[in-house]
PDB file of C-alpha atoms in Angstrom:
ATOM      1  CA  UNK A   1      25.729 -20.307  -1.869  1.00 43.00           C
ATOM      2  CA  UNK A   2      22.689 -21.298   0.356  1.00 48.00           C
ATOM      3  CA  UNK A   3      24.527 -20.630   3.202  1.00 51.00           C
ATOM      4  CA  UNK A   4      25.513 -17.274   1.786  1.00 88.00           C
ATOM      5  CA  UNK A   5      21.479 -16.454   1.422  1.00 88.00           C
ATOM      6  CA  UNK A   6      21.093 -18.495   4.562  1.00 90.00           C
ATOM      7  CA  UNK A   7      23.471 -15.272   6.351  1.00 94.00           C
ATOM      8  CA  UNK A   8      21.989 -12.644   4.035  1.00 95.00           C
ATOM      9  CA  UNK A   9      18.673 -13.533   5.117  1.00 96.00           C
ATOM     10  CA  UNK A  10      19.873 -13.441   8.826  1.00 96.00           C
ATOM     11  CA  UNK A  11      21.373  -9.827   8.890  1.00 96.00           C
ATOM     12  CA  UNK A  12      18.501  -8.487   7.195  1.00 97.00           C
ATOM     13  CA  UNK A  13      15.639  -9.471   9.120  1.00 97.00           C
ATOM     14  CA  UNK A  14      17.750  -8.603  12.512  1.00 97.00           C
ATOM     15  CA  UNK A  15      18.652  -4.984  11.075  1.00 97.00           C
ATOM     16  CA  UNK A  16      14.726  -4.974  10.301  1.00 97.00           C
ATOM     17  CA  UNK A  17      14.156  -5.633  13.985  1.00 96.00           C
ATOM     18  CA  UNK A  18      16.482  -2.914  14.516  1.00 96.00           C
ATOM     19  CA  UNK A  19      15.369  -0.094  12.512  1.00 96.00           C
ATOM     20  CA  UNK A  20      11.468  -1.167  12.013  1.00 97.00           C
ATOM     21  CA  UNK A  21      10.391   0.939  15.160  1.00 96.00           C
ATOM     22  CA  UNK A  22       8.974   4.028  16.106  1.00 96.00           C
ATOM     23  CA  UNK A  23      12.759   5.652  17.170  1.00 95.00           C
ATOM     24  CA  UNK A  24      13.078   5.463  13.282  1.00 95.00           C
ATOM     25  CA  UNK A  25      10.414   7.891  12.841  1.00 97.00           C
ATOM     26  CA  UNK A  26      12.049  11.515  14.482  1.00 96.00           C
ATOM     27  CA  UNK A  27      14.608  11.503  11.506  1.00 94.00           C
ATOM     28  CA  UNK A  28      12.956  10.757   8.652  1.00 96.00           C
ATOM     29  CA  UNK A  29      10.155  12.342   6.770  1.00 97.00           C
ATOM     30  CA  UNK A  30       7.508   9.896   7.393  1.00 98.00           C
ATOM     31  CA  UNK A  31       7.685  11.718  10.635  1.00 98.00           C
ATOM     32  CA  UNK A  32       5.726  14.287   8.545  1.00 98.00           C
ATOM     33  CA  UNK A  33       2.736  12.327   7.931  1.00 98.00           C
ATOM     34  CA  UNK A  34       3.283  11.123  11.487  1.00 98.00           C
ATOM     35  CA  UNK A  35       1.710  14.016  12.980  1.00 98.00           C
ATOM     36  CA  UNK A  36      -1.917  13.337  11.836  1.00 98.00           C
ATOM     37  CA  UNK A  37      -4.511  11.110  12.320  1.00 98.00           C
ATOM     38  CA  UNK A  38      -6.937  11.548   9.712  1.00 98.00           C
ATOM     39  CA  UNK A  39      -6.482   9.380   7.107  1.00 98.00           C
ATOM     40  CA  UNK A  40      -7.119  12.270   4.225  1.00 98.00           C
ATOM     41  CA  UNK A  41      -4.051  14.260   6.124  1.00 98.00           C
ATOM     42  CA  UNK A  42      -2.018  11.170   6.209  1.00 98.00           C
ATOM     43  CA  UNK A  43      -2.302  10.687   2.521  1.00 98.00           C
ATOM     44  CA  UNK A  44      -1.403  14.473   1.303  1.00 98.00           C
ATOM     45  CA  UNK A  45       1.111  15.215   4.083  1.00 98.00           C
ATOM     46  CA  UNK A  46       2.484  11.790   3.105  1.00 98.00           C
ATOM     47  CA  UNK A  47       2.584  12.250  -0.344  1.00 98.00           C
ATOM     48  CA  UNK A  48       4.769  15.968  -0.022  1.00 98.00           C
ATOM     49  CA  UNK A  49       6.711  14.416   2.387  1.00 98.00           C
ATOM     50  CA  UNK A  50       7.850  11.440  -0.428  1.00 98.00           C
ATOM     51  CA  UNK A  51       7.960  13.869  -3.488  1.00 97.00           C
ATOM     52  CA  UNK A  52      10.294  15.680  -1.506  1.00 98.00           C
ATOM     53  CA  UNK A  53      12.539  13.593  -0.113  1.00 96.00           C
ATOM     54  CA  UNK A  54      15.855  13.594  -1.988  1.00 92.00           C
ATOM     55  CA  UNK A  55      18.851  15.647  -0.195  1.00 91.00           C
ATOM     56  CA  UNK A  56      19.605  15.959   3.505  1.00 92.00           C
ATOM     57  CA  UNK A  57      17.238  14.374   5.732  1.00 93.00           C
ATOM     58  CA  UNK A  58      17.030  17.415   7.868  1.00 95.00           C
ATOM     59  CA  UNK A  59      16.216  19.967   5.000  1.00 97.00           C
ATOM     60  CA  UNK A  60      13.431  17.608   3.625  1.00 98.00           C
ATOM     61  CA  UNK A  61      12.083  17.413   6.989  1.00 98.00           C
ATOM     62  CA  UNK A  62      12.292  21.126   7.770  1.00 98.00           C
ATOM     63  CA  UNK A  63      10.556  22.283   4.408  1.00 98.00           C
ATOM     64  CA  UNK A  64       7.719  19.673   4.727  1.00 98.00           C
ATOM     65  CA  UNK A  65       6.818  21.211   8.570  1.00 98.00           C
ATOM     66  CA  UNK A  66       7.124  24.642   6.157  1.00 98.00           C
ATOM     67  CA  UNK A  67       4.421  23.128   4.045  1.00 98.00           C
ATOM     68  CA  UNK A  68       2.425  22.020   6.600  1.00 98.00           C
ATOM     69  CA  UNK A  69       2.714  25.011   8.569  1.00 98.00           C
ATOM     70  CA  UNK A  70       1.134  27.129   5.645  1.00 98.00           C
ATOM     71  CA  UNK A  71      -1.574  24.274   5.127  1.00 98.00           C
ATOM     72  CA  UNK A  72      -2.829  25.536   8.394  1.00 97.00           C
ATOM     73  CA  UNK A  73      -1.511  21.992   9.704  1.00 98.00           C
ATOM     74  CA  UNK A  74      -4.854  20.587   8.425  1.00 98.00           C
ATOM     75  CA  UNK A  75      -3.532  19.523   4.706  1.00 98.00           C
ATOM     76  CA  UNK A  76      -7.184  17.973   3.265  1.00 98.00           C
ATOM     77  CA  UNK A  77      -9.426  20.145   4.546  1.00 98.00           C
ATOM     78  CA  UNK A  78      -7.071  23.456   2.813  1.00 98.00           C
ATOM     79  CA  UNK A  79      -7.207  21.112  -0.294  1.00 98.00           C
ATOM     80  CA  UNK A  80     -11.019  21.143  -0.675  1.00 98.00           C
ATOM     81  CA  UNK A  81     -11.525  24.733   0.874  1.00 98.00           C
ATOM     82  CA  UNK A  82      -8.725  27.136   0.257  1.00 97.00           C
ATOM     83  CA  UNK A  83      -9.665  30.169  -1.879  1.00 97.00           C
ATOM     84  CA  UNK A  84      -7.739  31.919  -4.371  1.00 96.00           C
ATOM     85  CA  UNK A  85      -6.794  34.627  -1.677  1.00 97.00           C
ATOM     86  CA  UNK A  86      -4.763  31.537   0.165  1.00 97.00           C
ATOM     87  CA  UNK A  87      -2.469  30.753  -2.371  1.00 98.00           C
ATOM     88  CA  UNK A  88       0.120  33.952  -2.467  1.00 97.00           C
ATOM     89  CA  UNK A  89       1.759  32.198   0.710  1.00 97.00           C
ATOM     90  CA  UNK A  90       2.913  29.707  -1.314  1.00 98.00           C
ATOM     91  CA  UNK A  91       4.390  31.881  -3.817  1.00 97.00           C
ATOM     92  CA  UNK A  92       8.463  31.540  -3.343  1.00 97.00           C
ATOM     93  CA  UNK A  93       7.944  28.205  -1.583  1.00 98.00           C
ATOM     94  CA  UNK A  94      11.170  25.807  -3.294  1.00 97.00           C
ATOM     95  CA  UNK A  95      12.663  22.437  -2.323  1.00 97.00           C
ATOM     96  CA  UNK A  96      15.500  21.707  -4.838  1.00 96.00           C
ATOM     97  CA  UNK A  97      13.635  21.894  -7.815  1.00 97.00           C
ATOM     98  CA  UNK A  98      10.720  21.662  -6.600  1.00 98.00           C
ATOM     99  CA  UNK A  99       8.648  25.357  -6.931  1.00 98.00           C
ATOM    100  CA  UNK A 100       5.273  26.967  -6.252  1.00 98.00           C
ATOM    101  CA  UNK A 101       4.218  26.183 -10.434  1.00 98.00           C
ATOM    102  CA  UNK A 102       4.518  22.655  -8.946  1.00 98.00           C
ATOM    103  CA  UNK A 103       3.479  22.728  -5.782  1.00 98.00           C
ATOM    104  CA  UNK A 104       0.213  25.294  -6.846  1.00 98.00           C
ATOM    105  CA  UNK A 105      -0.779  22.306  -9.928  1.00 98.00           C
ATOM    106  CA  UNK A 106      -0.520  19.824  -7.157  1.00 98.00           C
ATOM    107  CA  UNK A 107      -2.883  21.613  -4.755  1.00 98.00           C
ATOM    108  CA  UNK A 108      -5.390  22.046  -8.257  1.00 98.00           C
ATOM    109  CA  UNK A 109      -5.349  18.248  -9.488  1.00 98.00           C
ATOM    110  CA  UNK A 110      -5.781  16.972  -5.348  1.00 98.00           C
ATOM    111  CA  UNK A 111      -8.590  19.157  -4.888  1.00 98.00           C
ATOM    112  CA  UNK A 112     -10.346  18.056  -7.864  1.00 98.00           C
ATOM    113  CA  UNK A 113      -8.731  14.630  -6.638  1.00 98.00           C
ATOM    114  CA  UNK A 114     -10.734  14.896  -3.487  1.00 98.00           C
ATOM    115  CA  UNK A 115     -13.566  16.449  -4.396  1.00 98.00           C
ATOM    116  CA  UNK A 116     -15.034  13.007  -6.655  1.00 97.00           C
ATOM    117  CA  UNK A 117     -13.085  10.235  -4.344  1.00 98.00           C
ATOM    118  CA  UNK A 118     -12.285   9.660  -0.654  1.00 97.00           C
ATOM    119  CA  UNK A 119      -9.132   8.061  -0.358  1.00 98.00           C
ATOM    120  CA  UNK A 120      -5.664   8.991  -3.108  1.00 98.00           C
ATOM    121  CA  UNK A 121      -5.643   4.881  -3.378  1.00 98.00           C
ATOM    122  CA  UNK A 122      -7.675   4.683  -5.922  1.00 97.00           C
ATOM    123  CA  UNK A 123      -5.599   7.394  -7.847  1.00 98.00           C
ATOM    124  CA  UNK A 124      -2.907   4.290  -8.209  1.00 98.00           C
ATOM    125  CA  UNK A 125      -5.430   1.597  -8.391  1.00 97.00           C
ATOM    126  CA  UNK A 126      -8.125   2.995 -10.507  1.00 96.00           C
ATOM    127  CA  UNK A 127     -11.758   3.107  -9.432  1.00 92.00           C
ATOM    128  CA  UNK A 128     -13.058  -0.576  -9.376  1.00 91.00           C
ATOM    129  CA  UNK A 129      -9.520  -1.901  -8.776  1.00 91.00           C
ATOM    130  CA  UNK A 130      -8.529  -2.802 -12.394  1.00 93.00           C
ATOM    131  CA  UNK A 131      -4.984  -2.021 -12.383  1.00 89.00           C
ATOM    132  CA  UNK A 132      -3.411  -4.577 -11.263  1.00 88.00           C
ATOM    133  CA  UNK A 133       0.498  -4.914 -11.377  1.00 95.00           C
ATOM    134  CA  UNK A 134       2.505  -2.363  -9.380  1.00 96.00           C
ATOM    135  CA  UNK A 135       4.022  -0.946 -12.703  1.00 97.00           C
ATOM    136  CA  UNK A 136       1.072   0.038 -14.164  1.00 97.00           C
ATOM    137  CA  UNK A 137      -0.153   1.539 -11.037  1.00 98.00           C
ATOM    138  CA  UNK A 138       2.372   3.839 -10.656  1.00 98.00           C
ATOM    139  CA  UNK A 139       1.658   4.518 -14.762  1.00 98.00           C
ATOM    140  CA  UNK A 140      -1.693   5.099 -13.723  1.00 98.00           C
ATOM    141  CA  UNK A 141      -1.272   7.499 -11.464  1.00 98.00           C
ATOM    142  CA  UNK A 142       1.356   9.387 -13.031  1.00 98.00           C
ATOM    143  CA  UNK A 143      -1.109   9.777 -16.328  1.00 98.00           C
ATOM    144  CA  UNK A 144      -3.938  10.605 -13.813  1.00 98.00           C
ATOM    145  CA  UNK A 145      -2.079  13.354 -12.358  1.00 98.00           C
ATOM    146  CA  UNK A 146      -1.228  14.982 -15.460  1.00 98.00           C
ATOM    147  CA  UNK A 147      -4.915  14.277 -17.370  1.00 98.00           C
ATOM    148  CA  UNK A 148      -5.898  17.902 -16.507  1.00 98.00           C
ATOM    149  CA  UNK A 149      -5.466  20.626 -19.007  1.00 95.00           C
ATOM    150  CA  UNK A 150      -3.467  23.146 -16.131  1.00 94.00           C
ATOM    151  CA  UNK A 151      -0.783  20.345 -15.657  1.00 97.00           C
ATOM    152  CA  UNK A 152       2.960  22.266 -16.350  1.00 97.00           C
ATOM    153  CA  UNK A 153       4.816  20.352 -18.343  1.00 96.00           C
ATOM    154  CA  UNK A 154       7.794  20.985 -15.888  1.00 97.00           C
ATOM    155  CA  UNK A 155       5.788  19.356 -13.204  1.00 97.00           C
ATOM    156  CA  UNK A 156       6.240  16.141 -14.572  1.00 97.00           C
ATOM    157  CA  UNK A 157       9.833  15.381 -13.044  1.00 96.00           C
ATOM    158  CA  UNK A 158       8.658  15.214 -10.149  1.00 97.00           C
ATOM    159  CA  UNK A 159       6.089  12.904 -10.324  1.00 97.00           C
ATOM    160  CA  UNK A 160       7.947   9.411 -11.642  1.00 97.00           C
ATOM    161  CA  UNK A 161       6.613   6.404 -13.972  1.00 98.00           C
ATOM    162  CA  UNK A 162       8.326   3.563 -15.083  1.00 98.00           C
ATOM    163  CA  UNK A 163       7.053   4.079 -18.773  1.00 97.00           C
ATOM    164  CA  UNK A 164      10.245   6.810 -18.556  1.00 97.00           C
ATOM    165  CA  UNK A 165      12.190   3.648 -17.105  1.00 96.00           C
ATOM    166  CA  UNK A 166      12.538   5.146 -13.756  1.00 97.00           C
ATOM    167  CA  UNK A 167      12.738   3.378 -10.349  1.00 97.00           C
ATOM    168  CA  UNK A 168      10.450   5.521  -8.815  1.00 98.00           C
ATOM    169  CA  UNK A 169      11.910   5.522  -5.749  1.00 97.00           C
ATOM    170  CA  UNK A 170       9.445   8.375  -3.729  1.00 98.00           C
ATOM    171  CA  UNK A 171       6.500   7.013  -5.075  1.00 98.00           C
ATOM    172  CA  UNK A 172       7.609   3.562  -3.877  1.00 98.00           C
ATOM    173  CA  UNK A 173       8.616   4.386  -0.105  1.00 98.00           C
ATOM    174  CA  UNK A 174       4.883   6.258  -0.564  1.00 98.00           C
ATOM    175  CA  UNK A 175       3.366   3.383  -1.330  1.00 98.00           C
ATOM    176  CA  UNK A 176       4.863   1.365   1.162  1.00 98.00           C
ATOM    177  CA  UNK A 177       4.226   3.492   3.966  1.00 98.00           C
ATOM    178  CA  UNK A 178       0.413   3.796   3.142  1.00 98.00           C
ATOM    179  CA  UNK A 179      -0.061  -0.547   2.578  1.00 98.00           C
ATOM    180  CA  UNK A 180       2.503  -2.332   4.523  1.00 98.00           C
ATOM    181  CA  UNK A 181       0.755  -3.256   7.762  1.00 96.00           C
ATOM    182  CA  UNK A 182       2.117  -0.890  11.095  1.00 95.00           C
ATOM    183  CA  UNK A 183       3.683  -3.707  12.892  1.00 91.00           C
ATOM    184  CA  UNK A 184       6.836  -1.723  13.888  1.00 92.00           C
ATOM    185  CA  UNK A 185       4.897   1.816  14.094  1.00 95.00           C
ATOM    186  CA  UNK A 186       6.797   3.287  11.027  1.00 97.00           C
ATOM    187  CA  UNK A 187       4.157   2.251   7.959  1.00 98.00           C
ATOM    188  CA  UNK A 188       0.547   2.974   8.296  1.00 98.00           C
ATOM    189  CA  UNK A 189      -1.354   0.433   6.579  1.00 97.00           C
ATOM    190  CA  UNK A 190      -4.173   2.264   5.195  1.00 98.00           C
ATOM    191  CA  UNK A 191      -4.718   0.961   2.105  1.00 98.00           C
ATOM    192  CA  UNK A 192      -6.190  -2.721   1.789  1.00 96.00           C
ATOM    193  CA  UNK A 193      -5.995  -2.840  -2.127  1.00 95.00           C
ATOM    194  CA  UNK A 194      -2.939  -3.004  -2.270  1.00 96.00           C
ATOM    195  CA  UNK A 195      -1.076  -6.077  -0.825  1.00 96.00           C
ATOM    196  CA  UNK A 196       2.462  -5.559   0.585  1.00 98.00           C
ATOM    197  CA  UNK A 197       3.760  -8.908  -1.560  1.00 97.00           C
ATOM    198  CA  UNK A 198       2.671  -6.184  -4.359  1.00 96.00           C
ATOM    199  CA  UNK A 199       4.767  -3.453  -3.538  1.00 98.00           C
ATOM    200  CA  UNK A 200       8.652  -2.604  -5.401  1.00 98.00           C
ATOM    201  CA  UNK A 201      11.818  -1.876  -2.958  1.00 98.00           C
ATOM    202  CA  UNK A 202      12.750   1.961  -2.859  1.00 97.00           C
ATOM    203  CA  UNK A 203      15.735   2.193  -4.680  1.00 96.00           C
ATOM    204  CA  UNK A 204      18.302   5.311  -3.119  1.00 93.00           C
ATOM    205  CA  UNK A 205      21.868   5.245  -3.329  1.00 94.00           C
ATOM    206  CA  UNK A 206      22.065   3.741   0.305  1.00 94.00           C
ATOM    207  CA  UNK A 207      19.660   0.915  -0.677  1.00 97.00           C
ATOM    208  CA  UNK A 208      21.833   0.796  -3.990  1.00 96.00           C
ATOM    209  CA  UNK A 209      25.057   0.574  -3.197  1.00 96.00           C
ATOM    210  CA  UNK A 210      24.163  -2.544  -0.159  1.00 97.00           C
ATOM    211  CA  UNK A 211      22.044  -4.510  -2.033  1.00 97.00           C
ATOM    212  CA  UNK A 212      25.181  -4.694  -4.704  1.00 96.00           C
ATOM    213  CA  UNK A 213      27.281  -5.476  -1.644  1.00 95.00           C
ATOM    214  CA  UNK A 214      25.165  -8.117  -1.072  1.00 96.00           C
ATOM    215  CA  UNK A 215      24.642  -9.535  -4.813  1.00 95.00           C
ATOM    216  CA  UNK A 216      20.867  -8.364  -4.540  1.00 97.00           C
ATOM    217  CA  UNK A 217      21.557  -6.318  -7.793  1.00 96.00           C
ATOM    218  CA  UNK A 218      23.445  -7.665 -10.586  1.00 95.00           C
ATOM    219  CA  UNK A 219      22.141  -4.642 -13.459  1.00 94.00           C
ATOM    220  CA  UNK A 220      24.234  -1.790 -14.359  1.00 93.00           C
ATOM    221  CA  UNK A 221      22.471   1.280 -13.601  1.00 93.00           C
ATOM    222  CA  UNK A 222      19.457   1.587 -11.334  1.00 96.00           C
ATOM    223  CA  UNK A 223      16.240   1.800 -13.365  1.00 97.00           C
ATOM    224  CA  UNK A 224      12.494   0.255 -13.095  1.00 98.00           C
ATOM    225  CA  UNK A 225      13.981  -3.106 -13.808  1.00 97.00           C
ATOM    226  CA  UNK A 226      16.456  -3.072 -11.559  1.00 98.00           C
ATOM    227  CA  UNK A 227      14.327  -1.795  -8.885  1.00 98.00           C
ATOM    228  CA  UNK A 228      11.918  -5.156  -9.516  1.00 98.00           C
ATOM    229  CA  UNK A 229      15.372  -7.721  -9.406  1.00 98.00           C
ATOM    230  CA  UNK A 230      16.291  -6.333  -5.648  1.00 98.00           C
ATOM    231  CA  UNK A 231      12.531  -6.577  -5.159  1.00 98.00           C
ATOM    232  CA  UNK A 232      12.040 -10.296  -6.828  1.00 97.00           C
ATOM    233  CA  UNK A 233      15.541 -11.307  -4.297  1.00 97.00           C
ATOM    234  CA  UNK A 234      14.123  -9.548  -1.747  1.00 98.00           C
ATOM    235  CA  UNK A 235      10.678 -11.776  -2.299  1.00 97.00           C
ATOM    236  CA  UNK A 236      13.042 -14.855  -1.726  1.00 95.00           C
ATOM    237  CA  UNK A 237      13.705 -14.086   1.721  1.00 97.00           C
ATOM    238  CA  UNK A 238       9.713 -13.033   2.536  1.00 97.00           C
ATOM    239  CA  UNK A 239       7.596 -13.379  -0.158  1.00 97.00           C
ATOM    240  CA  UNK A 240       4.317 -11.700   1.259  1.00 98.00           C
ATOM    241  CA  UNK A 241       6.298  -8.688   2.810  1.00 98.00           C
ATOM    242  CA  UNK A 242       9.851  -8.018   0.732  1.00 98.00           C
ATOM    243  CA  UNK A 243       9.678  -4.350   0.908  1.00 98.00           C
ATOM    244  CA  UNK A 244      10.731  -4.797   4.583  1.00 98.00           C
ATOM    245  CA  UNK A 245      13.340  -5.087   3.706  1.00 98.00           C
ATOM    246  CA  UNK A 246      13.824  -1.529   2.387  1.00 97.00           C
ATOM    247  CA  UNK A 247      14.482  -0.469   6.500  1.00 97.00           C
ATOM    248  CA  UNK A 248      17.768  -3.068   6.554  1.00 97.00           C
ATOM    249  CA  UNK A 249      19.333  -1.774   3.455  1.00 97.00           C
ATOM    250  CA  UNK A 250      18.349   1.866   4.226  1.00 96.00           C
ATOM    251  CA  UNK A 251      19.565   1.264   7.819  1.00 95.00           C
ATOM    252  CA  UNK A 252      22.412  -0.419   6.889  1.00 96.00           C
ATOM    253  CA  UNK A 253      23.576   2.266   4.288  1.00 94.00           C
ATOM    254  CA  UNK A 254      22.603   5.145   6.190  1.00 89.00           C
ATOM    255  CA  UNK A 255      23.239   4.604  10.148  1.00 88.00           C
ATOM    256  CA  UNK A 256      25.989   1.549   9.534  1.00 85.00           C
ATOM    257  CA  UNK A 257      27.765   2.833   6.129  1.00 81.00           C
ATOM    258  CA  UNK A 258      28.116  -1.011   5.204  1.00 78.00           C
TER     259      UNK A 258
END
């Protein structure tokens, strides 16, 4: 068995020498938040870019440079000055089930987001830092979102908590590209708060289906809970960086179809 974890251990960190670079970037929709600089832009852009990424690569990618496009490419400073007159552009805009009623409450709650705070970290780890543990985080910030009297009930499936037992798989890869450090040029490492030993492995079907090849998940179904055992294995092999993982069973999955 420890030679089994011994070999496990070996194919992941080379296949996160493989895919942890900037030629991973082009296909994937962190290219999105890729094209900015300013951390504000890299935090919104980022954020669309996550919420929605769930189909085909190249549609996700494609809709985001839409909603970029009609941000005027310059996503915090439409946030905190758009006027009312701005918005009918946005009116038909759809990714899966994603709509304008969502998209228009989102642009709402950031602005007043934005207009009392400077960075969206804070959203997840509340103002003087007191939450704590990566699940209630991402409770946090799902509660904060929806605290304002406009929020659409509908809008809530698209922003994930693990109080509904999900995995919370975009909010997850979000959070890892904004606090694991940029050593391969694919995360950003904004956010200091937040320690990348804290962070939970994205959980997709590709992820899934190796890290059950590999015995990294032993629960049926892929929930919150299963989401932290692949994370707690995964901790085994690094445990002040696990989520680096996530590029070696994406990569693997994905580009390899182990």
């Amino acid at each position: 068995m420890k030679q089994d974890i011994a070999q496990i251990k070996a194919l992941l960190d080379d296949r996160v020498a493989h895919y942890n670079q900037p030629n991973f970037i082009p296909h994937d929709p962190v290219s999105i938040p890729h094209r900015f600089t300013k951390k504000q832009d890299i935090e919104i852009s980022g954020f669309f870019a996550a919420i929605l990424a769930w189909g085909q690569r190249k549609t996700i990618i494609n809709n985001c440079l839409r909603l970029m496009d009609l941000m005027d490419n310059a996503p915090h400073e439409f946030i905190l000055q758009h006027q009312e007159q701005d918005l009918p552009r946005f009116l038909g805009f759809k990714h899966r089930t994603f709509n304008d009623t969502d998209l228009l409450y989102l642009f709402h709650w950031f602005r007043w987001y934005y207009e009392q705070h400077d960075s969206l970290e804070t959203a997840f780890t509340g103002i003087r830092n007191e939450v704590r543990t990566q699940k209630e985080r991402l409770e946090h910030f799902h509660d904060l979102v929806f605290s304002l009297e406009e929020a659409p009930h509908r809008t809530r499936k698209h922003i994930s908590t693990p109080a509904r037992k999900s995995a919370c798989k975009r909010l997850n890869m979000y959070l890892r590209w904004m606090v694991r450090p940029a050593d391969g040029g694919v995360d950003f490492g904004l956010w200091h708060t937040m320690q990348p030993a804290d962070l939970v492995c994205p959980c997709d079907v590709h992820v899934e289906r190796v890290a059950r090849r590999l015995g990294l998940i032993t629960r049926k179904g892929m929930d919150w809970q299963t989401a932290e055992e692949l994370t707690d294995h995964l901790r085994a092999f690094d445990p002040q960086d696990p989520v680096k993982y996530d590029y070696a069973l994406f990569g693997l999955g994905v580009e390899e179809k182990f």
